[in-house]
mmCIF file of C-alpha atoms in Angstrom:
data_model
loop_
_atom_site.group_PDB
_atom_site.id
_atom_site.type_symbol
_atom_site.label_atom_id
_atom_site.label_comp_id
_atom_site.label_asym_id
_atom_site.label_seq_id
_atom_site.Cartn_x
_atom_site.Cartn_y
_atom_site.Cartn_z
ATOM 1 C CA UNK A 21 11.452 -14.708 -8.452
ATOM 2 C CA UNK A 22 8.624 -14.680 -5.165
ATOM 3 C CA UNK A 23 9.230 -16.964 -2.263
ATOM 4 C CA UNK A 24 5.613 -16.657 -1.972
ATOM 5 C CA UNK A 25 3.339 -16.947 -4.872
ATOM 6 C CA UNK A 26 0.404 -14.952 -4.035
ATOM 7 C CA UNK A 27 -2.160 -17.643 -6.478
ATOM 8 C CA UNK A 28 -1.403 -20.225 -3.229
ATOM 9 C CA UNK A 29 -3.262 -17.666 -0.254
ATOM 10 C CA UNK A 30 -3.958 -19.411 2.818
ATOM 11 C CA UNK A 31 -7.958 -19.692 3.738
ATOM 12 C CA UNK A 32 -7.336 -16.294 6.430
ATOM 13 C CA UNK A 33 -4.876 -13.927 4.770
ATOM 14 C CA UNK A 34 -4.779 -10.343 4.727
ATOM 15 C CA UNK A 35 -2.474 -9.056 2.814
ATOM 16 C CA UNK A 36 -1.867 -5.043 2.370
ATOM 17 C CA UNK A 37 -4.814 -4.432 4.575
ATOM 18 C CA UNK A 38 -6.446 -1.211 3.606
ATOM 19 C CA UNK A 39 -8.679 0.069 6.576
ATOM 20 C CA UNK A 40 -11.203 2.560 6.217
ATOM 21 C CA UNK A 41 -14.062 3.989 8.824
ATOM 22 C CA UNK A 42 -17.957 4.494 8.103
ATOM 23 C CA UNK A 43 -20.792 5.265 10.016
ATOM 24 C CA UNK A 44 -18.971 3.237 13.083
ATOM 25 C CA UNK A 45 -17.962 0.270 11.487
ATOM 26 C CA UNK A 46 -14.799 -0.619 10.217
ATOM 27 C CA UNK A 47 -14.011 -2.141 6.448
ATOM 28 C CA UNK A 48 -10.528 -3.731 5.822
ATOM 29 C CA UNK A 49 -10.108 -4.464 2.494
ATOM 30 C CA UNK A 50 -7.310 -6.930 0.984
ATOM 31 C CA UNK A 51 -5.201 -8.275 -1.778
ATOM 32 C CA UNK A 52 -6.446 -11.571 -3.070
ATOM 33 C CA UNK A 53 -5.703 -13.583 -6.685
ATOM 34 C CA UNK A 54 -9.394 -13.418 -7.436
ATOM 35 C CA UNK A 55 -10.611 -10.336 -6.642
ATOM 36 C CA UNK A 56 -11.062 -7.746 -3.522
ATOM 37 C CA UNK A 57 -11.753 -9.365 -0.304
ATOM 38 C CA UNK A 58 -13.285 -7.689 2.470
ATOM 39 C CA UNK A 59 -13.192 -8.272 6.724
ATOM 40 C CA UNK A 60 -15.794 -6.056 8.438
ATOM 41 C CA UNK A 61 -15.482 -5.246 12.133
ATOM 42 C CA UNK A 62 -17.313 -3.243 15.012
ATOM 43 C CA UNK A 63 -14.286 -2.726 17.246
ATOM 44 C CA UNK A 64 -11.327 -3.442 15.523
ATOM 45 C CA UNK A 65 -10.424 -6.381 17.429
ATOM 46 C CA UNK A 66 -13.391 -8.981 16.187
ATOM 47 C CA UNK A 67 -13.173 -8.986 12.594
ATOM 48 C CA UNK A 68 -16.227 -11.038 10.222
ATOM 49 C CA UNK A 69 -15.245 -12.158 6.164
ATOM 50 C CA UNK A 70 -17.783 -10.553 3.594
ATOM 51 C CA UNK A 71 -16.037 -12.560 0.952
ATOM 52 C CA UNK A 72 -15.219 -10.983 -2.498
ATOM 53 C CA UNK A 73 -16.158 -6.924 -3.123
ATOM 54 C CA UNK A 74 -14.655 -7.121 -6.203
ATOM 55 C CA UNK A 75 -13.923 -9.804 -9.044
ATOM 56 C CA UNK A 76 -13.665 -9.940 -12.853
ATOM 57 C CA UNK A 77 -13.413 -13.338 -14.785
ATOM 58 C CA UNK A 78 -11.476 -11.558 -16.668
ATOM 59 C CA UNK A 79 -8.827 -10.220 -14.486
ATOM 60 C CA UNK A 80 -6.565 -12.477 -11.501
ATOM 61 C CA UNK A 81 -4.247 -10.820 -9.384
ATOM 62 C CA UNK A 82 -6.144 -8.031 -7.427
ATOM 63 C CA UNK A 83 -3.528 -6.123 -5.941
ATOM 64 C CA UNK A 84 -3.777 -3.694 -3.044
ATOM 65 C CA UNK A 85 -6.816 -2.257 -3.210
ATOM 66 C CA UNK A 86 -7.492 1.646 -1.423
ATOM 67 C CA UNK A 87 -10.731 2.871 -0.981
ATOM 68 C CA UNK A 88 -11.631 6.298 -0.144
ATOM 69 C CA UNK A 89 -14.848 8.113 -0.144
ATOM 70 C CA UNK A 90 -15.808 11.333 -2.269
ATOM 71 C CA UNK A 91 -19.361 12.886 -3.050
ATOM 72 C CA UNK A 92 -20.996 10.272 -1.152
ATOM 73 C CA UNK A 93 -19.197 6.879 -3.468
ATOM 74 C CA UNK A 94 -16.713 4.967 -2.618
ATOM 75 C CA UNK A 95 -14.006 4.677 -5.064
ATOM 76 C CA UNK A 96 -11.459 1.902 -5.396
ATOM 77 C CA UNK A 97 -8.001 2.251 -6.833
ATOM 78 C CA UNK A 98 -6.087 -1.108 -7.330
ATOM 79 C CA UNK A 99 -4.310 -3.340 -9.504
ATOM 80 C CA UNK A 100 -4.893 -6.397 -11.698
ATOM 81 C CA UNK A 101 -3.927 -8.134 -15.192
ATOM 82 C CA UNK A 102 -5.282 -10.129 -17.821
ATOM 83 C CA UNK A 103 -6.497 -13.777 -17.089
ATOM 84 C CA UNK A 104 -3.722 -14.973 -19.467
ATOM 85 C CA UNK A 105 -1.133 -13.061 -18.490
ATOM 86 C CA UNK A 106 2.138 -14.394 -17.020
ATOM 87 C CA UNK A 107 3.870 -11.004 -16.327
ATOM 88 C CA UNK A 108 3.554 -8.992 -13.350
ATOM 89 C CA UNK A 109 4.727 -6.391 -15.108
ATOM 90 C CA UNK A 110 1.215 -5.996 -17.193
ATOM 91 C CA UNK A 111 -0.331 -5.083 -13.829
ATOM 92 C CA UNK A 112 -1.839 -1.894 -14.053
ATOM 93 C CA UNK A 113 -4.195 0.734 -11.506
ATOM 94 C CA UNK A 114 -7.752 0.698 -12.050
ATOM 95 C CA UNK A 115 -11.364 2.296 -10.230
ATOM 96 C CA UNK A 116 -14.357 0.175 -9.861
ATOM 97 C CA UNK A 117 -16.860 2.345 -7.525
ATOM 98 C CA UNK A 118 -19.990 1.045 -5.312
ATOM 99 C CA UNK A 119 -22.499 3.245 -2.892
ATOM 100 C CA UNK A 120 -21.932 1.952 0.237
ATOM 101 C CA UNK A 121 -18.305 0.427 1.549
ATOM 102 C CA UNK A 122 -19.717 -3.499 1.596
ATOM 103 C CA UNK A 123 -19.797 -3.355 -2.154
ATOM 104 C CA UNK A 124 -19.893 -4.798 -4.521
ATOM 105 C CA UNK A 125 -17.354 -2.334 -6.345
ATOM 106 C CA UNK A 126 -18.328 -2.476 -10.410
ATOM 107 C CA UNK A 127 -14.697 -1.768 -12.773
ATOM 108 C CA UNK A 128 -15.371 1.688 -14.209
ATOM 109 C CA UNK A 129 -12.022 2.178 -15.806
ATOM 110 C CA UNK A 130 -8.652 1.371 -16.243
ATOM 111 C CA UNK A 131 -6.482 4.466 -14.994
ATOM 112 C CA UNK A 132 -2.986 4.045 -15.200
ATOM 113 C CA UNK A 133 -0.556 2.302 -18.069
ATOM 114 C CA UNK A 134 1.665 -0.577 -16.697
ATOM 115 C CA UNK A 135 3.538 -1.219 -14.593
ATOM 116 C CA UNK A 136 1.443 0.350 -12.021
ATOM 117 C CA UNK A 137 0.170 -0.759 -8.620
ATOM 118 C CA UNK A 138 -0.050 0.187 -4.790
ATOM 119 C CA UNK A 139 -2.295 3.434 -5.217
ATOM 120 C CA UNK A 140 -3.383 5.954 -2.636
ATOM 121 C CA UNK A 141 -5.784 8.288 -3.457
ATOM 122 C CA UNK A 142 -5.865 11.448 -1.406
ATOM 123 C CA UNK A 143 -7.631 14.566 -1.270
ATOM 124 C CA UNK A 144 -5.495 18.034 -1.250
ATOM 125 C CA UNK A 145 -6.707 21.449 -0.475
ATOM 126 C CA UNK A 146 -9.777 20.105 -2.296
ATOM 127 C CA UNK A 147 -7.883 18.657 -5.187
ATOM 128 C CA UNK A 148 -7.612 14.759 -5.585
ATOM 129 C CA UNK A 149 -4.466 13.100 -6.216
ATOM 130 C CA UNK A 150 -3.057 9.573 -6.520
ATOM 131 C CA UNK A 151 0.176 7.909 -5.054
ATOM 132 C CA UNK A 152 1.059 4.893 -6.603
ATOM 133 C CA UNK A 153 4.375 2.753 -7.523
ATOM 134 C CA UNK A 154 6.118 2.302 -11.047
ATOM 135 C CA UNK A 155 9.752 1.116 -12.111
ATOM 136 C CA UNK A 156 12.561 3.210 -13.111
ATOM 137 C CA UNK A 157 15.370 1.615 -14.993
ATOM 138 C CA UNK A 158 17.930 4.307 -14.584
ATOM 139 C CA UNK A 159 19.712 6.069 -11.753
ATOM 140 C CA UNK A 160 21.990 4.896 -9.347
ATOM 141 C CA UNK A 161 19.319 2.734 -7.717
ATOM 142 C CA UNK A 162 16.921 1.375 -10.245
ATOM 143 C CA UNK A 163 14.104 -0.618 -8.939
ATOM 144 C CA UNK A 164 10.160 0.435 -7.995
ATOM 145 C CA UNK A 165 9.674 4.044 -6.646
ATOM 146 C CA UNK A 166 6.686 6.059 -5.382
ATOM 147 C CA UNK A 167 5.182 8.811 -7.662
ATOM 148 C CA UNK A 168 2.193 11.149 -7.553
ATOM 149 C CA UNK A 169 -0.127 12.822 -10.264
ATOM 150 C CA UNK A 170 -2.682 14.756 -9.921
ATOM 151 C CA UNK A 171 -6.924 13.249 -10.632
ATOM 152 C CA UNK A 172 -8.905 15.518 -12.975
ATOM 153 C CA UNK A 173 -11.628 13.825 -11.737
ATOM 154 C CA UNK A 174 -11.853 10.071 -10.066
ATOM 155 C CA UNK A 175 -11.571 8.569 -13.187
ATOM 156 C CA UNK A 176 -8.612 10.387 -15.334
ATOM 157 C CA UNK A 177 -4.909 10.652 -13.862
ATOM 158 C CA UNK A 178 -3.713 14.109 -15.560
ATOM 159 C CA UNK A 179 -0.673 12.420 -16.889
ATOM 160 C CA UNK A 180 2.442 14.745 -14.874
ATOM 161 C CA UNK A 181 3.444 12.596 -12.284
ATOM 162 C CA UNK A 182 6.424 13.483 -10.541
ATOM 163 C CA UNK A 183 9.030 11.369 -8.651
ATOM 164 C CA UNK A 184 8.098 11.377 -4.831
ATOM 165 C CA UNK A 185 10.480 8.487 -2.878
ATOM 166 C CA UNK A 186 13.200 6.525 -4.472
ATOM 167 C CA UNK A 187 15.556 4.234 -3.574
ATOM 168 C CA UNK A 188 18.619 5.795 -1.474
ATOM 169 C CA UNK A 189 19.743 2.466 1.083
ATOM 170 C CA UNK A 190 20.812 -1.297 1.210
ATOM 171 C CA UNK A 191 18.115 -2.616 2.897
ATOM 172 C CA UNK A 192 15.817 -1.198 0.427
ATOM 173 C CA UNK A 193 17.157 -4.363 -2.264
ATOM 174 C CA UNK A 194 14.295 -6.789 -2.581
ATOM 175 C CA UNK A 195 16.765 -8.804 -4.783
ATOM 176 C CA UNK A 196 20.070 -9.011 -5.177
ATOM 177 C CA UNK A 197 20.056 -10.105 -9.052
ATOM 178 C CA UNK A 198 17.152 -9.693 -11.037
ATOM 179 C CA UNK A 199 16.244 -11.408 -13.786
ATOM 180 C CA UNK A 200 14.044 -10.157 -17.072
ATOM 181 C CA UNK A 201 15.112 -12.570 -19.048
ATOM 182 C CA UNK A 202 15.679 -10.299 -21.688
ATOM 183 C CA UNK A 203 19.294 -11.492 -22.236
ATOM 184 C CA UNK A 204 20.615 -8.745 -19.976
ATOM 185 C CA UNK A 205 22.677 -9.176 -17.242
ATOM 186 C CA UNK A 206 20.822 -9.565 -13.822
ATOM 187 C CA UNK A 207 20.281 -6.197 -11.441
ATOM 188 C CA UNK A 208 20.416 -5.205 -8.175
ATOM 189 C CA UNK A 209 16.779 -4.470 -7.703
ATOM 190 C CA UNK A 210 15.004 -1.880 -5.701
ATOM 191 C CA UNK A 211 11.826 -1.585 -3.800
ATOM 192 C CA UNK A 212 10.266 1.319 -1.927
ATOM 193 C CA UNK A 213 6.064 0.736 -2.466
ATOM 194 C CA UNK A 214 2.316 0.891 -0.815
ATOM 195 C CA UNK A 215 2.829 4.709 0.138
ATOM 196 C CA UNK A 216 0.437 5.645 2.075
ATOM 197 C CA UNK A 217 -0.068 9.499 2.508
ATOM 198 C CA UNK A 218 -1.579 11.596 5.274
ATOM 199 C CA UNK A 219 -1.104 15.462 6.864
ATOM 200 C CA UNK A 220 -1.073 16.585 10.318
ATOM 201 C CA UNK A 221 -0.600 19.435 12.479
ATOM 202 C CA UNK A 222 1.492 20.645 9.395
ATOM 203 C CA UNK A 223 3.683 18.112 8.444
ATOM 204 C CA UNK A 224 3.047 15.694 5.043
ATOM 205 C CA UNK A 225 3.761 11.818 6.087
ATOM 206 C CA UNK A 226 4.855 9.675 3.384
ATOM 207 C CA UNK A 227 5.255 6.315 4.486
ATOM 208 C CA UNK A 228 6.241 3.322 2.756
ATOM 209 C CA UNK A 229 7.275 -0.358 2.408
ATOM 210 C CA UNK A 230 10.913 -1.076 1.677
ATOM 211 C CA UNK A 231 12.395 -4.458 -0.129
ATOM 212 C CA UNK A 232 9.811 -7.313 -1.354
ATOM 213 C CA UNK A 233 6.909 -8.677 0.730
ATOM 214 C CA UNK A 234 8.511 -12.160 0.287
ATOM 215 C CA UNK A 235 11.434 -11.438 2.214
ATOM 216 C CA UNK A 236 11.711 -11.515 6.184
ATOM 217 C CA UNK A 237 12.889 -7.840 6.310
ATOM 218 C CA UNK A 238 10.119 -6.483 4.277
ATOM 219 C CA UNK A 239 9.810 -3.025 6.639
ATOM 220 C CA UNK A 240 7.692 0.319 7.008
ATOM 221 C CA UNK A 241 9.617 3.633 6.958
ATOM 222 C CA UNK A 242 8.346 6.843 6.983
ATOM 223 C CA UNK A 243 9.153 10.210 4.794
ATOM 224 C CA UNK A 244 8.150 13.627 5.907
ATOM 225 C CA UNK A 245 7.686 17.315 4.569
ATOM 226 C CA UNK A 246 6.706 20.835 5.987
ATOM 227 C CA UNK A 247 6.251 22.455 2.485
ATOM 228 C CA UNK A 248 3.546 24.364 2.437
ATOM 229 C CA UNK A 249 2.627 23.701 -1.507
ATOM 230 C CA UNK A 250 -0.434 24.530 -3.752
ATOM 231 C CA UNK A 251 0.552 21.882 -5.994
ATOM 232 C CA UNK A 252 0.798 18.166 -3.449
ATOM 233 C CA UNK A 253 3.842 16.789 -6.102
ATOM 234 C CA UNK A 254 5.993 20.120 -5.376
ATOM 235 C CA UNK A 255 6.513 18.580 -1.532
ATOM 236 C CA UNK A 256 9.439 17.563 -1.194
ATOM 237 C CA UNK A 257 10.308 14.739 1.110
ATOM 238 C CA UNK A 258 13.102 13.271 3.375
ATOM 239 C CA UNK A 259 12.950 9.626 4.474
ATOM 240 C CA UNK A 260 13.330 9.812 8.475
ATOM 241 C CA UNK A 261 15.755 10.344 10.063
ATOM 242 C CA UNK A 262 17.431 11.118 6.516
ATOM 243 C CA UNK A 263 17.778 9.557 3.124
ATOM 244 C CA UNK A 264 20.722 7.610 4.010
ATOM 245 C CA UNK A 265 20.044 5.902 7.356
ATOM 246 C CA UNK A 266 17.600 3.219 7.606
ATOM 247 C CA UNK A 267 15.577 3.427 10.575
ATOM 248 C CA UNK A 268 12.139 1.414 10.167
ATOM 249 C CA UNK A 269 8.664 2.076 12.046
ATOM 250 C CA UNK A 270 7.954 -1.801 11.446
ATOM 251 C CA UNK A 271 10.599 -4.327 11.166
ATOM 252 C CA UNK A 272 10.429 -8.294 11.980
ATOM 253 C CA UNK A 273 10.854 -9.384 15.129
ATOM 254 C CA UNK A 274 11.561 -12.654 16.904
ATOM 255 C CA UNK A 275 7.573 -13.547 16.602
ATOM 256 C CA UNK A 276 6.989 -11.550 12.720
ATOM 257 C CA UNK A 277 8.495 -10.748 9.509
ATOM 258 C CA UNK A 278 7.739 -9.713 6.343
ATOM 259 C CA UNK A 279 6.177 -6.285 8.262
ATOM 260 C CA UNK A 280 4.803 -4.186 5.564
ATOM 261 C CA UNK A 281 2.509 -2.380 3.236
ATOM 262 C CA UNK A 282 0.240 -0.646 5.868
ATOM 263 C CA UNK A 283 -3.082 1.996 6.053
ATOM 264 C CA UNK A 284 -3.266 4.389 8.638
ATOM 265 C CA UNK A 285 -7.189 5.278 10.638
ATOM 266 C CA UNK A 286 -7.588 8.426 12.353
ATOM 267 C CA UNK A 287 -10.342 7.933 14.715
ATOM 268 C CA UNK A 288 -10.737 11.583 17.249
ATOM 269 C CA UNK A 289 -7.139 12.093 18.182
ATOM 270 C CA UNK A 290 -6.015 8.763 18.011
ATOM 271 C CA UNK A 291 -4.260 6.839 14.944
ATOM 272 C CA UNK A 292 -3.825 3.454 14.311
ATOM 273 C CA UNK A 293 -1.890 1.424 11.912
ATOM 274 C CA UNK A 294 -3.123 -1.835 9.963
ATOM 275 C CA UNK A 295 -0.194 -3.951 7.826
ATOM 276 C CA UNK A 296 0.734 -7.659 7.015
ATOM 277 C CA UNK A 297 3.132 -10.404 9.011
ATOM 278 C CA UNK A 298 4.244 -13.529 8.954
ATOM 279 C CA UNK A 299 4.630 -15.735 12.103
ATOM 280 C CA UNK A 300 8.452 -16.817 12.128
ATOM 281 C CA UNK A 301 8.797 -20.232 11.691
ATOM 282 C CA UNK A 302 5.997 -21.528 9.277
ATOM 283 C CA UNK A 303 6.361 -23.856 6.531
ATOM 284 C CA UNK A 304 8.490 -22.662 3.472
ATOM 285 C CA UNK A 305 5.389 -24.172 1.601
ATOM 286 C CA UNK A 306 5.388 -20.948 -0.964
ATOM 287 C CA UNK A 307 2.228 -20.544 0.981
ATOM 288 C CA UNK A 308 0.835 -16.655 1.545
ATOM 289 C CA UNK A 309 0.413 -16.382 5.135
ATOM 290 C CA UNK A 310 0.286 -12.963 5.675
ATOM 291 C CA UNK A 311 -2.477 -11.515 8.224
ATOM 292 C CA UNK A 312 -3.677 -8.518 9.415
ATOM 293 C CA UNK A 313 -1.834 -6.832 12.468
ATOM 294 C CA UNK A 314 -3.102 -3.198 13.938
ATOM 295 C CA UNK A 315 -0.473 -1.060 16.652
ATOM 296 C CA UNK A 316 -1.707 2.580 18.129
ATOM 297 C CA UNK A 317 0.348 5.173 16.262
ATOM 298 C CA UNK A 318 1.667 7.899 17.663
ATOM 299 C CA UNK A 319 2.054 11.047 15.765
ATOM 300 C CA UNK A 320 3.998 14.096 16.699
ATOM 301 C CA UNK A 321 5.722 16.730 15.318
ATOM 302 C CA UNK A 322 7.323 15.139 12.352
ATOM 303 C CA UNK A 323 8.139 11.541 13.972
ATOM 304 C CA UNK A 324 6.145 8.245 14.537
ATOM 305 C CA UNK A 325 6.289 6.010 16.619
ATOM 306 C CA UNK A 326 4.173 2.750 17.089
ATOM 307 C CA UNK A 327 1.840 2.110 20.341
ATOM 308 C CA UNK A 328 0.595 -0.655 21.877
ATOM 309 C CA UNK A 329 -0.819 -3.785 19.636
ATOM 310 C CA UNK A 330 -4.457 -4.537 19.343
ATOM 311 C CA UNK A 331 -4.788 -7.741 19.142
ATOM 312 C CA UNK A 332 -7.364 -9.497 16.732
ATOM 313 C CA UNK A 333 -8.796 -12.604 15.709
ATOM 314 C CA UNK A 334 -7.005 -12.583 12.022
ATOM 315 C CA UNK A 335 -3.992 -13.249 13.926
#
């Protein structure tokens, strides 16, 4: 079903790079089959492995972990399944929380039902919430979507989510006939995934990853709001420019593909922007190759548009 099968990770791989800023050091943490990894760096450019934040005998698959930082803890939301498990669909959203952003994160509690995976949890006019993808199996467009609920407390999801981003172009099929094997015909799948959610100068951003990370045109697109809301889920977005064109902040190039699934670091006025490529041209081993690649970001009234590459030594 994957080109890549994410069990067979190359020794340096970063994928869906989750960046986060504390006490002037930088902590990117990543999906890996055994647990959380983590890449500290002082400058963004030089970038040191701390190994595994995170594991579970237990559990394989660690998915896209987000850590964010409330009351003094650091809470991370990601994804995993069972040891034994076979289906990707049993992957579902869980919190394991540690003092200080090296780690190691303990597993507090499993927070979401499956299928559930790519969270990003945010904080609201002082009320926590939590982005994260599911599949819908209806609609004109069925595939994976992004919805939000609302966090009780770090631990308990209130159980209202509401549909935030679906499906609405082409380029968003990450495959052209899927198979459950369930004796059903095969679908056009669907994928928009990793939101990633963040307010400024008062508009909501909303972006996202479009298709499947396995494919060359994985991409980042962006969704934006001006709603002024109590209630986060009651924002109501439009993909830019508009639901029906595709127009993508990060798209492969003659050098990368498989652009996607990205973080976003405010530092002063400046933002920056951390997601997974591929070098064109590798072996089609079924080898994960993807690695961590950081571009300014420049934010302005309602559009983005990516700045000058950092480069690093992950690439």
């Amino acid at each position: 079903m994957e080109k890549f099968n994410t069990n067979n990770q190359s020794a340096s791989c970063q994928p869906d790079p989750y960046v986060i800023e504390e006490n002037g050091r930088y902590y990117l943490y990543a999906t890996n089959p055994g647990g959380v990894s983590l890449y500290i760096s002082d400058d963004m450019r030089v970038w040191d492995s701390a190994g595994m934040v995170l594991t579970d005998k237990r559990e394989k698959e660690f998915w896209a972990p987000a850590v964010v930082k409330w009351d003094g803890r650091f809470y991370m939301y990601y994804s995993s399944m069972a040891i034994d498990e076979q289906d990707v669909h049993t992957e579902r959203i869980k919190v394991a929380v540690s003092d200080v952003p090296e780690g190691p994160f303990r597993y507090c509690k499993t927070l979401l039902p499956p299928f559930s995976i790519d969270a990003h949890a945010v904080s609201y006019k002082g009320q926590p919430y939590i982005f994260y993808s599911t599949n819908k199996y209806d609609g004109e467009r069925v595939g994976t979507y992004i919805t939000l609920d609302r966090l009780t407390d770090p631990f308990t999801a209130e159980g209202k989510p509401r549909e935030m981003l679906l499906p609405t172009i082409e380029q968003e099929v990450s495959w052209q006939a899927r198979d459950f094997g369930d004796g059903k015909p095969p679908v056009k799948w669907h994928t928009v995934e990793g939101a990633f959610y963040f307010f400024a100068d008062g508009v909501h951003y909303l972006m996202y990853s479009g298709s499947a990370f396995s494919n060359d045109q994985y991409f980042v697109g962006y969704a934006t709001s001006r709603d002024d809301c109590e209630d986060l889920r009651d924002v109501r977005f439009v993909k830019y420019p508009d639901d029906a064109q595709f127009c993508p902040l990060l798209y492969k190039d003659r050098l990368r593909e498989g652009t996607g699934h990205n973080s976003v670091l405010r530092r002063g006025n400046e933002y920056y922007v951390f997601y997974h490529a591929r070098k064109v041209g590798l072996p089609d081993d079924g080898t994960d190759r993807r690695r961590l690649h950081i571009n300014r970001l420049l934010v302005h009234d309602g559009a983005l548009t990516l700045g000058e590459p950092i480069q690093t030594n992950l690439e």
